[in-house]
Short mmCIF file of C-alpha atoms and ligand atoms in Angstrom, two decimals:
data_model
loop_
_atom_site.label_atom_id
_atom_site.label_comp_id
_atom_site.label_asym_id
_atom_site.label_seq_id
_atom_site.Cartn_x
_atom_site.Cartn_y
_atom_site.Cartn_z
CA MET A 1 -6.56 11.31 -14.22
CA ASN A 2 -5.20 8.44 -16.25
CA LYS A 3 -7.66 5.70 -17.09
CA LYS A 4 -7.24 2.67 -14.84
CA GLU A 5 -8.74 -0.74 -15.45
CA PHE A 6 -8.23 -4.47 -15.07
CA TRP A 7 -8.50 -7.03 -17.83
CA PHE A 8 -10.59 -10.18 -17.67
CA VAL A 9 -9.04 -12.99 -19.69
CA VAL A 10 -11.07 -16.19 -19.91
CA GLY A 11 -9.50 -19.49 -20.91
CA SER A 12 -11.08 -22.04 -23.22
CA GLN A 13 -10.27 -24.12 -26.35
CA PHE A 14 -11.86 -25.02 -29.72
CA LEU A 15 -13.00 -28.50 -28.56
CA TYR A 16 -16.49 -27.37 -27.56
CA GLY A 17 -17.60 -25.72 -30.80
CA PRO A 18 -18.67 -22.14 -31.53
CA GLU A 19 -21.92 -22.27 -29.59
CA VAL A 20 -20.25 -23.00 -26.27
CA LEU A 21 -17.55 -20.43 -26.97
CA ASP A 22 -20.20 -17.78 -27.71
CA THR A 23 -21.94 -18.59 -24.45
CA VAL A 24 -18.68 -18.37 -22.53
CA ALA A 25 -17.84 -15.01 -24.09
CA ARG A 26 -21.32 -13.62 -23.42
CA ARG A 27 -21.28 -14.74 -19.81
CA ALA A 28 -17.74 -13.48 -19.21
CA GLU A 29 -18.76 -10.07 -20.52
CA GLU A 30 -21.84 -10.06 -18.30
CA MET A 31 -19.77 -11.02 -15.25
CA ALA A 32 -17.19 -8.31 -15.93
CA LYS A 33 -19.93 -5.69 -16.30
CA GLU A 34 -21.78 -6.78 -13.17
CA LEU A 35 -18.59 -7.00 -11.10
CA SER A 36 -17.42 -3.59 -12.32
CA LYS A 37 -20.43 -1.98 -10.62
CA GLN A 38 -19.02 -3.02 -7.25
CA LEU A 39 -15.26 -2.99 -7.79
CA PRO A 40 -13.05 0.09 -7.27
CA TYR A 41 -11.81 -0.16 -10.89
CA PRO A 42 -13.54 -1.48 -14.02
CA LEU A 43 -12.97 -5.10 -14.96
CA VAL A 44 -12.93 -5.21 -18.76
CA TYR A 45 -13.60 -8.46 -20.58
CA LYS A 46 -10.90 -8.90 -23.23
CA VAL A 47 -10.96 -12.34 -24.78
CA THR A 48 -12.03 -15.95 -24.55
CA ALA A 49 -8.60 -17.33 -25.31
CA LYS A 50 -8.30 -20.53 -27.28
CA THR A 51 -4.72 -20.42 -28.58
CA ASN A 52 -1.19 -19.70 -27.45
CA GLY A 53 -1.11 -16.73 -29.83
CA GLU A 54 -4.25 -15.10 -28.39
CA ILE A 55 -2.91 -15.40 -24.85
CA LEU A 56 0.55 -14.13 -25.79
CA GLU A 57 -1.02 -11.17 -27.60
CA VAL A 58 -3.27 -10.09 -24.74
CA MET A 59 -0.43 -10.37 -22.20
CA LYS A 60 1.85 -8.28 -24.44
CA GLU A 61 -0.88 -5.64 -24.66
CA ALA A 62 -1.42 -5.76 -20.90
CA ASN A 63 2.30 -5.12 -20.35
CA HIS A 64 2.51 -2.03 -22.53
CA ASP A 65 -0.90 -0.50 -21.82
CA ASP A 66 -0.47 1.88 -18.87
CA SER A 67 -4.20 1.86 -18.15
CA CYS A 68 -4.11 -1.88 -17.45
CA LEU A 69 -3.25 -2.36 -13.77
CA GLY A 70 -3.56 -6.13 -13.77
CA VAL A 71 -4.99 -9.25 -15.37
CA VAL A 72 -7.76 -11.43 -13.91
CA THR A 73 -8.06 -14.90 -15.39
CA TRP A 74 -10.75 -17.57 -15.13
CA CYS A 75 -11.53 -20.81 -16.94
CA HIS A 76 -15.25 -21.29 -17.57
CA THR A 77 -14.32 -24.38 -19.55
CA PHE A 78 -11.16 -26.44 -19.71
CA SER A 79 -8.21 -24.49 -21.15
CA PRO A 80 -5.14 -26.68 -21.72
CA SER A 81 -2.51 -24.62 -20.01
CA LYS A 82 0.57 -25.26 -22.14
CA MET A 83 -1.16 -22.61 -24.28
CA TRP A 84 -0.65 -20.16 -21.42
CA ILE A 85 3.09 -20.66 -20.85
CA ASN A 86 4.40 -18.08 -23.33
CA GLY A 87 1.90 -15.41 -22.29
CA LEU A 88 2.34 -15.92 -18.55
CA GLU A 89 6.12 -16.01 -18.97
CA ILE A 90 6.19 -12.45 -20.26
CA LEU A 91 3.35 -11.03 -18.13
CA GLN A 92 4.70 -8.20 -15.96
CA LYS A 93 1.42 -6.91 -14.55
CA PRO A 94 -0.21 -8.20 -11.34
CA TYR A 95 -2.04 -11.45 -12.00
CA CYS A 96 -5.12 -12.78 -10.21
CA HIS A 97 -6.73 -16.15 -10.81
CA LEU A 98 -10.42 -15.90 -9.99
CA ALA A 99 -11.60 -19.47 -9.43
CA THR A 100 -15.35 -19.10 -9.77
CA GLN A 101 -18.35 -20.45 -11.66
CA TYR A 102 -21.09 -18.73 -13.66
CA ASN A 103 -23.91 -20.59 -11.94
CA ARG A 104 -24.22 -20.83 -8.17
CA GLU A 105 -26.24 -24.05 -7.98
CA ILE A 106 -26.05 -27.43 -9.65
CA PRO A 107 -29.45 -27.60 -11.41
CA ASN A 108 -31.06 -30.91 -10.55
CA GLU A 109 -33.27 -31.41 -13.65
CA GLU A 110 -31.25 -29.49 -16.18
CA ILE A 111 -27.87 -31.07 -15.57
CA ASP A 112 -26.67 -33.36 -18.36
CA MET A 113 -23.38 -33.82 -20.21
CA ASP A 114 -23.87 -30.63 -22.24
CA PHE A 115 -24.22 -28.68 -19.00
CA MET A 116 -21.15 -30.42 -17.62
CA ASN A 117 -19.06 -29.53 -20.68
CA LEU A 118 -20.06 -25.89 -20.51
CA ASN A 119 -19.69 -25.42 -16.74
CA GLN A 120 -16.43 -27.10 -15.85
CA ALA A 121 -14.49 -24.42 -14.00
CA ALA A 122 -13.96 -26.96 -11.21
CA HIS A 123 -11.39 -28.74 -13.35
CA GLY A 124 -10.60 -25.89 -15.77
CA ASP A 125 -9.35 -23.74 -12.92
CA ARG A 126 -7.22 -26.57 -11.58
CA GLU A 127 -5.42 -27.02 -14.92
CA HIS A 128 -4.93 -23.24 -15.01
CA GLY A 129 -3.64 -23.20 -11.43
CA PHE A 130 -1.09 -25.91 -12.14
CA ILE A 131 0.77 -24.00 -14.81
CA ALA A 132 1.26 -20.90 -12.67
CA ALA A 133 2.45 -23.10 -9.80
CA ARG A 134 4.79 -24.96 -12.17
CA MET A 135 6.16 -21.65 -13.49
CA ARG A 136 6.46 -20.17 -9.95
CA LYS A 137 4.47 -17.23 -11.27
CA PRO A 138 3.50 -14.80 -8.50
CA ARG A 139 -0.28 -14.55 -8.44
CA LYS A 140 -3.32 -14.08 -6.27
CA VAL A 141 -5.86 -16.89 -6.11
CA ILE A 142 -9.40 -15.94 -5.10
CA ALA A 143 -12.00 -18.72 -4.97
CA GLY A 144 -15.74 -18.43 -4.49
CA TYR A 145 -18.97 -17.44 -6.17
CA TRP A 146 -18.46 -14.23 -8.14
CA LYS A 147 -21.54 -12.52 -6.71
CA ASP A 148 -20.57 -13.22 -3.10
CA GLU A 149 -19.66 -10.18 -1.05
CA ALA A 150 -16.54 -11.86 0.33
CA VAL A 151 -15.21 -12.54 -3.19
CA ILE A 152 -15.95 -9.01 -4.38
CA LYS A 153 -14.32 -7.57 -1.27
CA ARG A 154 -11.15 -9.59 -1.77
CA LEU A 155 -11.00 -8.83 -5.49
CA SER A 156 -11.47 -5.13 -4.66
CA ALA A 157 -8.63 -5.25 -2.14
CA TRP A 158 -6.37 -6.98 -4.65
CA MET A 159 -7.18 -4.31 -7.24
CA ARG A 160 -6.21 -1.61 -4.77
CA THR A 161 -2.99 -3.49 -4.15
CA ALA A 162 -2.31 -3.65 -7.88
CA ASN A 163 -2.86 0.10 -8.02
CA GLY A 164 -0.19 0.34 -5.30
CA VAL A 165 2.10 -1.76 -7.48
CA ALA A 166 1.68 0.53 -10.49
CA PHE A 167 2.21 3.54 -8.25
CA SER A 168 5.31 1.99 -6.68
CA ARG A 169 6.84 1.25 -10.06
CA SER A 170 6.73 4.93 -10.99
CA LEU A 171 7.27 6.46 -7.56
CA ARG A 172 9.78 9.26 -7.11
CA VAL A 173 11.01 10.23 -3.66
CA MET A 174 12.54 13.62 -2.85
CA ARG A 175 15.17 13.60 -0.14
CA PHE A 176 16.13 16.80 1.67
CA GLY A 177 19.36 16.03 3.47
CA ASP A 178 20.74 12.62 4.31
CA ASN A 179 19.60 10.11 6.90
CA MET A 180 20.01 11.07 10.54
CA ARG A 181 23.64 10.56 11.55
CA GLU A 182 24.57 7.04 12.73
CA VAL A 183 21.08 5.55 12.37
CA ALA A 184 21.15 2.07 10.80
CA VAL A 185 17.58 1.00 10.07
CA THR A 186 16.76 4.01 7.89
CA GLU A 187 19.64 3.17 5.56
CA GLY A 188 19.09 1.07 2.45
CA ASP A 189 20.27 0.12 -1.00
CA LYS A 190 18.57 2.59 -3.35
CA VAL A 191 19.68 0.65 -6.42
CA GLU A 192 18.14 -2.59 -5.09
CA VAL A 193 14.98 -0.70 -4.18
CA GLN A 194 14.69 0.75 -7.67
CA MET A 195 15.22 -2.67 -9.25
CA LYS A 196 12.68 -4.43 -7.02
CA LEU A 197 10.12 -1.74 -6.24
CA GLY A 198 10.66 0.85 -8.97
CA TRP A 199 11.35 3.77 -6.65
CA GLN A 200 13.52 6.60 -7.86
CA VAL A 201 15.06 7.99 -4.68
CA ASN A 202 17.14 11.13 -5.14
CA THR A 203 18.31 14.15 -3.21
CA TRP A 204 17.66 17.87 -3.57
CA PRO A 205 19.47 20.62 -1.63
CA VAL A 206 17.84 22.20 1.41
CA GLY A 207 19.19 25.49 0.04
CA LYS A 208 16.97 25.08 -3.02
CA LEU A 209 13.99 24.54 -0.71
CA VAL A 210 14.83 27.69 1.23
CA GLU A 211 15.07 29.64 -2.04
CA THR A 212 11.68 28.27 -3.09
CA MET A 213 10.25 29.20 0.33
CA GLU A 214 11.49 32.76 -0.01
CA ALA A 215 9.79 33.07 -3.39
CA VAL A 216 6.35 32.07 -2.04
CA ALA A 217 3.89 34.99 -2.31
CA GLU A 218 1.87 36.24 0.66
CA LYS A 219 -1.29 35.64 -1.35
CA GLU A 220 -0.46 31.93 -1.70
CA ILE A 221 0.02 31.76 2.06
CA ASP A 222 -3.33 33.52 2.62
CA GLU A 223 -5.06 30.88 0.52
CA LEU A 224 -3.46 27.98 2.35
CA MET A 225 -4.28 29.61 5.70
CA ASP A 226 -7.95 29.52 4.63
CA VAL A 227 -7.61 25.79 3.96
CA TYR A 228 -6.02 25.30 7.39
CA ARG A 229 -8.89 27.26 9.00
CA SER A 230 -11.52 25.11 7.31
CA SER A 231 -9.75 21.81 8.03
CA TYR A 232 -8.44 22.33 11.56
CA ASP A 233 -9.18 24.17 14.82
CA PHE A 234 -6.79 26.98 15.66
CA ALA A 235 -5.54 26.57 19.24
CA THR A 236 -2.95 29.34 18.87
CA ASP A 237 -2.90 33.10 18.26
CA ASP A 238 0.55 32.87 16.75
CA GLU A 239 -0.47 33.44 13.11
CA GLU A 240 3.08 34.20 11.99
CA THR A 241 4.32 30.79 13.08
CA VAL A 242 1.45 29.04 11.27
CA ARG A 243 2.09 31.19 8.18
CA TYR A 244 5.69 30.05 8.19
CA GLN A 245 4.50 26.41 8.05
CA ALA A 246 2.24 27.34 5.14
CA ARG A 247 5.27 28.83 3.37
CA GLU A 248 7.19 25.61 3.94
CA GLU A 249 4.32 23.46 2.72
CA ILE A 250 3.86 25.46 -0.48
CA ALA A 251 7.58 25.32 -1.26
CA ILE A 252 7.93 21.58 -0.58
CA LYS A 253 4.84 20.87 -2.68
CA LYS A 254 6.09 23.03 -5.54
CA MET A 255 9.42 21.22 -5.62
CA MET A 256 7.82 17.77 -5.41
CA ASP A 257 5.24 18.54 -8.08
CA ALA A 258 7.88 19.99 -10.40
CA GLU A 259 9.86 16.74 -10.16
CA GLY A 260 6.87 14.37 -10.17
CA CYS A 261 7.63 13.26 -6.61
CA SER A 262 4.93 11.81 -4.34
CA ALA A 263 6.99 11.32 -1.20
CA PHE A 264 9.75 13.15 0.65
CA SER A 265 12.05 12.92 3.62
CA ASN A 266 13.94 15.50 5.63
CA THR A 267 15.93 15.60 8.84
CA PHE A 268 16.08 17.96 11.80
CA GLN A 269 19.87 17.78 11.43
CA ASP A 270 19.77 19.56 8.11
CA LEU A 271 17.47 22.57 8.22
CA TYR A 272 20.02 25.15 7.13
CA GLY A 273 18.24 28.44 6.45
CA MET A 274 14.87 27.22 7.82
CA ARG A 275 13.38 28.75 10.96
CA GLN A 276 11.07 25.86 11.86
CA LEU A 277 11.11 22.13 11.34
CA PRO A 278 8.13 21.50 9.03
CA GLY A 279 5.34 20.12 11.24
CA LEU A 280 1.89 21.26 10.19
CA ALA A 281 3.35 21.65 6.68
CA THR A 282 4.34 17.98 6.53
CA GLN A 283 1.12 16.82 8.18
CA HIS A 284 -1.06 18.66 5.70
CA LEU A 285 1.01 17.33 2.79
CA MET A 286 0.48 13.77 4.08
CA ALA A 287 -3.26 14.46 4.33
CA GLN A 288 -3.14 15.23 0.59
CA GLY A 289 -1.54 11.84 -0.15
CA TYR A 290 2.18 12.63 -0.09
CA GLY A 291 4.43 10.20 1.76
CA TYR A 292 6.80 11.40 4.46
CA GLY A 293 9.62 9.99 6.57
CA GLY A 294 11.44 11.79 9.36
CA GLU A 295 15.19 11.63 10.00
CA GLY A 296 15.79 10.96 6.31
CA ASP A 297 13.75 7.76 6.34
CA TRP A 298 12.91 7.57 2.64
CA LYS A 299 11.77 3.93 2.87
CA VAL A 300 8.95 4.70 5.29
CA SER A 301 8.07 7.78 3.25
CA ALA A 302 7.66 5.74 0.07
CA MET A 303 5.71 3.02 1.88
CA GLN A 304 3.32 5.60 3.27
CA ALA A 305 2.64 7.06 -0.16
CA ILE A 306 2.05 3.56 -1.58
CA MET A 307 -0.20 2.45 1.27
CA LYS A 308 -2.25 5.62 0.93
CA ARG A 309 -2.84 4.71 -2.73
CA MET A 310 -3.81 1.18 -1.69
CA GLY A 311 -6.51 2.51 0.66
CA LYS A 312 -9.93 4.00 0.25
CA ASP A 313 -10.28 6.41 -2.70
CA GLU A 314 -6.51 6.18 -3.25
CA ASN A 315 -5.82 8.26 -0.14
CA GLY A 316 -6.61 6.04 2.82
CA ALA A 317 -5.98 6.41 6.52
CA SER A 318 -2.28 5.60 6.71
CA ALA A 319 0.24 7.50 8.81
CA PHE A 320 3.96 7.76 9.35
CA MET A 321 4.35 6.50 12.90
CA GLU A 322 6.99 5.88 15.51
CA ASP A 323 6.82 3.57 18.51
CA TYR A 324 7.58 5.93 21.35
CA THR A 325 6.81 4.53 24.78
CA TYR A 326 4.86 1.80 26.59
CA ASN A 327 2.24 1.49 29.27
CA LEU A 328 3.28 -1.77 30.99
CA VAL A 329 0.52 -1.95 33.57
CA PRO A 330 -1.07 -5.44 33.77
CA ASP A 331 -4.37 -5.53 31.86
CA ALA A 332 -3.56 -2.16 30.26
CA LYS A 333 -0.51 -2.87 28.14
CA TYR A 334 -0.30 -0.43 25.27
CA SER A 335 2.17 1.14 22.88
CA LEU A 336 2.05 4.89 22.51
CA GLY A 337 2.98 6.00 19.02
CA ALA A 338 3.69 9.54 17.90
CA HIS A 339 6.46 11.55 16.28
CA MET A 340 8.22 14.74 17.17
CA LEU A 341 5.61 16.49 14.95
CA GLU A 342 4.69 14.61 11.83
CA VAL A 343 1.68 12.31 12.25
CA CYS A 344 -0.79 12.27 9.36
CA PRO A 345 -4.24 13.65 10.29
CA SER A 346 -5.93 10.93 8.16
CA VAL A 347 -5.89 8.76 11.32
CA ALA A 348 -7.41 11.40 13.63
CA ALA A 349 -10.50 10.53 15.67
CA ALA A 350 -11.69 14.17 15.66
CA LYS A 351 -10.80 17.52 14.09
CA PRO A 352 -7.09 18.20 14.76
CA ARG A 353 -5.94 21.35 16.56
CA ILE A 354 -3.14 23.59 15.37
CA GLU A 355 -0.83 24.30 18.31
CA VAL A 356 2.56 25.97 18.68
CA HIS A 357 5.09 24.56 21.14
CA PRO A 358 8.87 24.67 21.43
CA LEU A 359 10.76 21.69 20.04
CA GLY A 360 13.66 20.39 22.12
CA ILE A 361 15.40 18.82 19.12
CA GLY A 362 16.83 20.55 16.05
CA ASP A 363 17.71 23.97 17.50
CA ARG A 364 14.97 25.91 15.67
CA GLU A 365 11.97 28.11 16.53
CA ALA A 366 8.80 26.64 18.05
CA PRO A 367 6.90 25.04 15.16
CA ALA A 368 3.16 24.80 14.55
CA ARG A 369 1.81 21.27 14.42
CA LEU A 370 -1.47 19.36 14.42
CA VAL A 371 -2.37 17.69 17.70
CA PHE A 372 -5.00 14.94 17.86
CA GLU A 373 -5.79 11.44 19.09
CA GLY A 374 -5.83 8.49 16.70
CA LYS A 375 -9.09 6.69 16.16
CA GLU A 376 -10.13 3.34 17.61
CA GLY A 377 -10.07 0.25 15.38
CA ASP A 378 -8.14 -2.66 13.90
CA ALA A 379 -5.01 -1.63 12.04
CA ILE A 380 -1.57 -2.78 10.92
CA VAL A 381 1.93 -1.38 11.30
CA VAL A 382 4.38 -1.98 8.47
CA SER A 383 8.15 -1.65 8.23
CA LEU A 384 10.38 -2.20 5.21
CA ILE A 385 13.97 -3.05 6.10
CA ASP A 386 17.07 -3.76 4.05
CA MET A 387 18.57 -7.11 5.10
CA GLY A 388 21.62 -6.70 2.85
CA GLY A 389 20.96 -8.31 -0.51
CA ARG A 390 17.22 -8.34 -0.01
CA LEU A 391 14.28 -6.39 1.38
CA ARG A 392 12.01 -7.61 4.16
CA LEU A 393 8.51 -6.25 4.71
CA ILE A 394 7.29 -6.75 8.27
CA CYS A 395 3.62 -6.35 9.09
CA GLN A 396 2.02 -6.60 12.51
CA ASP A 397 -1.66 -6.71 13.37
CA ILE A 398 -2.64 -4.19 16.04
CA HIS A 399 -5.78 -2.87 17.66
CA CYS A 400 -5.91 0.88 18.26
CA VAL A 401 -7.79 2.21 21.27
CA LYS A 402 -8.81 5.63 22.39
CA PRO A 403 -5.73 6.71 24.38
CA ILE A 404 -6.40 5.71 27.99
CA LEU A 405 -4.88 8.96 29.30
CA PRO A 406 -5.55 12.56 28.21
CA MET A 407 -1.83 13.44 28.42
CA PRO A 408 -2.52 17.22 28.43
CA ASN A 409 1.16 18.19 28.28
CA LEU A 410 2.04 16.01 25.32
CA PRO A 411 2.27 18.51 22.44
CA VAL A 412 1.96 16.04 19.54
CA ALA A 413 -0.56 13.78 17.84
CA ARG A 414 -0.71 10.34 19.41
CA VAL A 415 -2.09 6.86 18.69
CA MET A 416 -2.36 4.09 21.29
CA TRP A 417 -2.59 0.42 20.43
CA GLN A 418 -2.39 -3.19 21.51
CA ALA A 419 0.07 -5.19 19.45
CA MET A 420 -0.72 -8.79 18.49
CA PRO A 421 -0.49 -11.31 19.97
CA ASN A 422 0.25 -9.16 23.04
CA LEU A 423 2.68 -6.40 23.90
CA GLU A 424 5.59 -8.54 25.06
CA THR A 425 5.42 -11.35 22.47
CA GLY A 426 4.57 -8.87 19.74
CA LEU A 427 7.58 -6.79 20.69
CA GLU A 428 9.86 -9.83 20.87
CA CYS A 429 8.69 -10.87 17.40
CA TRP A 430 9.14 -7.36 15.99
CA ILE A 431 12.66 -7.08 17.41
CA THR A 432 13.53 -10.62 16.29
CA ALA A 433 12.47 -9.77 12.74
CA GLY A 434 14.45 -6.49 12.80
CA GLY A 435 11.47 -4.15 12.38
CA ALA A 436 12.20 -0.42 12.55
CA HIS A 437 11.02 2.15 15.09
CA HIS A 438 9.40 3.98 12.16
CA THR A 439 6.35 2.37 10.59
CA VAL A 440 3.35 3.11 8.45
CA LEU A 441 0.25 2.61 10.56
CA SER A 442 -2.85 1.92 8.48
CA TYR A 443 -6.51 1.44 9.32
CA ASP A 444 -7.35 1.07 5.65
CA VAL A 445 -4.89 -1.37 4.13
CA THR A 446 -5.01 -5.00 5.27
CA ALA A 447 -2.20 -7.43 6.00
CA GLU A 448 -3.46 -9.54 3.08
CA GLN A 449 -2.93 -6.56 0.79
CA MET A 450 0.60 -6.03 2.09
CA LYS A 451 1.37 -9.71 1.57
CA ASP A 452 0.02 -9.54 -1.98
CA TRP A 453 2.05 -6.41 -2.64
CA ALA A 454 5.24 -8.08 -1.35
CA THR A 455 4.52 -11.18 -3.45
CA ILE A 456 4.09 -9.16 -6.63
CA MET A 457 7.23 -7.15 -5.85
CA GLY A 458 9.21 -10.30 -5.10
CA ILE A 459 10.30 -9.39 -1.58
CA GLU A 460 10.17 -11.22 1.74
CA PHE A 461 7.02 -10.81 3.82
CA VAL A 462 6.78 -11.44 7.57
CA HIS A 463 3.40 -11.22 9.30
CA ILE A 464 3.04 -11.02 13.09
CA THR A 465 -0.50 -12.05 14.01
CA LYS A 466 -2.53 -13.09 17.04
CA ASP A 467 -1.19 -16.62 16.49
CA THR A 468 2.52 -15.84 16.05
CA THR A 469 5.01 -17.19 18.59
CA VAL A 470 8.67 -16.25 18.89
CA ASP A 471 9.66 -19.87 18.22
CA SER A 472 7.63 -20.14 15.03
CA LEU A 473 8.87 -16.78 13.83
CA GLU A 474 12.51 -17.67 14.45
CA LYS A 475 12.10 -20.84 12.40
CA GLU A 476 10.38 -18.89 9.63
CA LEU A 477 13.14 -16.29 9.52
CA PHE A 478 15.84 -18.97 9.50
CA LEU A 479 14.20 -20.76 6.55
CA ASN A 480 13.51 -17.47 4.79
CA ASP A 481 17.19 -16.61 4.99
CA ILE A 482 18.09 -19.81 3.16
CA ALA A 483 15.27 -19.48 0.64
CA TRP A 484 16.10 -15.89 -0.22
CA LYS A 485 19.78 -16.72 -0.66
CA LEU A 486 18.80 -19.39 -3.20
CA ASN A 487 16.38 -16.99 -4.79
CA ARG A 488 19.01 -14.46 -5.80
MN1 MN B 1 11.61 9.34 14.10
#
């Protein structure tokens, strides 16, 4: 594992004398150490910056040091921010302004002008905020007392997002076959995506995958079958069919690992030489943190891999999902999401079952797949679309429920949810924004994280919440169109 950390850069100036500067440095170090105990990544105190040169130097280092995932700034004292222009101008890493204060309370007896000069984040952070606003520098602003749970939680979430940014900027996606014929929303400009998001999206022949599958040893399959047995319940006697999925999984993983890929796509229209569409194989790969998109949907595949990294322990509960069908009964209006096979078991409410059923699509043998219900809880669905000249990230708040019906003849994993603000308005908003039928559904990553990610990446973000109306969304999209045209 590569070392990952965040840098704490504290602004000041020479005006206050060495004693104050020593105090600031000591406190900043203490804060970084204390915070690091509760954050997902260490926050490392770097410098109490007093000059343009110091700031420029630390930002240069942050840019070229791969272990630095982002920079957190704070101004304990007043730091004249023209000193920050050159450093912020070149900063390429995610940037968070933590507007906080060392002390929680104003001390009644102790407060005098010396105290005021030392503890002046209330105006220091405003001067610091101005320059980033003036420079239109993308940043996250988190305000509050540094020991408060809410502040630590938001800083933690932003760190996870920054980890998703670093991951995105080095992400490689392996495509087997093209997009499904005639489908529009899964298309996209791979050059634009690489420029904006860093993704290297390239294709490998299905024939090479079949060759790799044929070279898999029985012993390797035995080992993976043991993993399947310990992770899942077997609801089939058809060992050979399950073994074939294991063969597919091993081969796909070998090819991805050899090329440094963390996400892949395939299509049922291009399975030449394969006996089954990968089902269980793909699901178990997703459980290990690989992204996947069906029907050649490399965008959703990449987003899934990124969102997994942005979740708990860098492999959160995020699944490739497809809106399938609705329950439109008054007081029980739900979306039913699934896929023809490939739903990630990270979102399962209970231990998934391995089942074998025929597949009507793709003209191949009955594949093994994991069948389960999604868990209950608040979640989001996310779709990245190519608007022609720019990317739009659409995020909708949803609430997942235990599926209200057992659906005993449905041979795939399923998740049921209520869209915000309700099924009809939520659907009208989604369609108005152009959201895809494929999404990443996540219980782990928040809408705030997705917004932060989009901000850092410099792409449009649209959020459908409990308060969104079609009218307000239409106005937002109209204005966004103009703004993003100017932006290019
Ligand atoms: Mn699909």
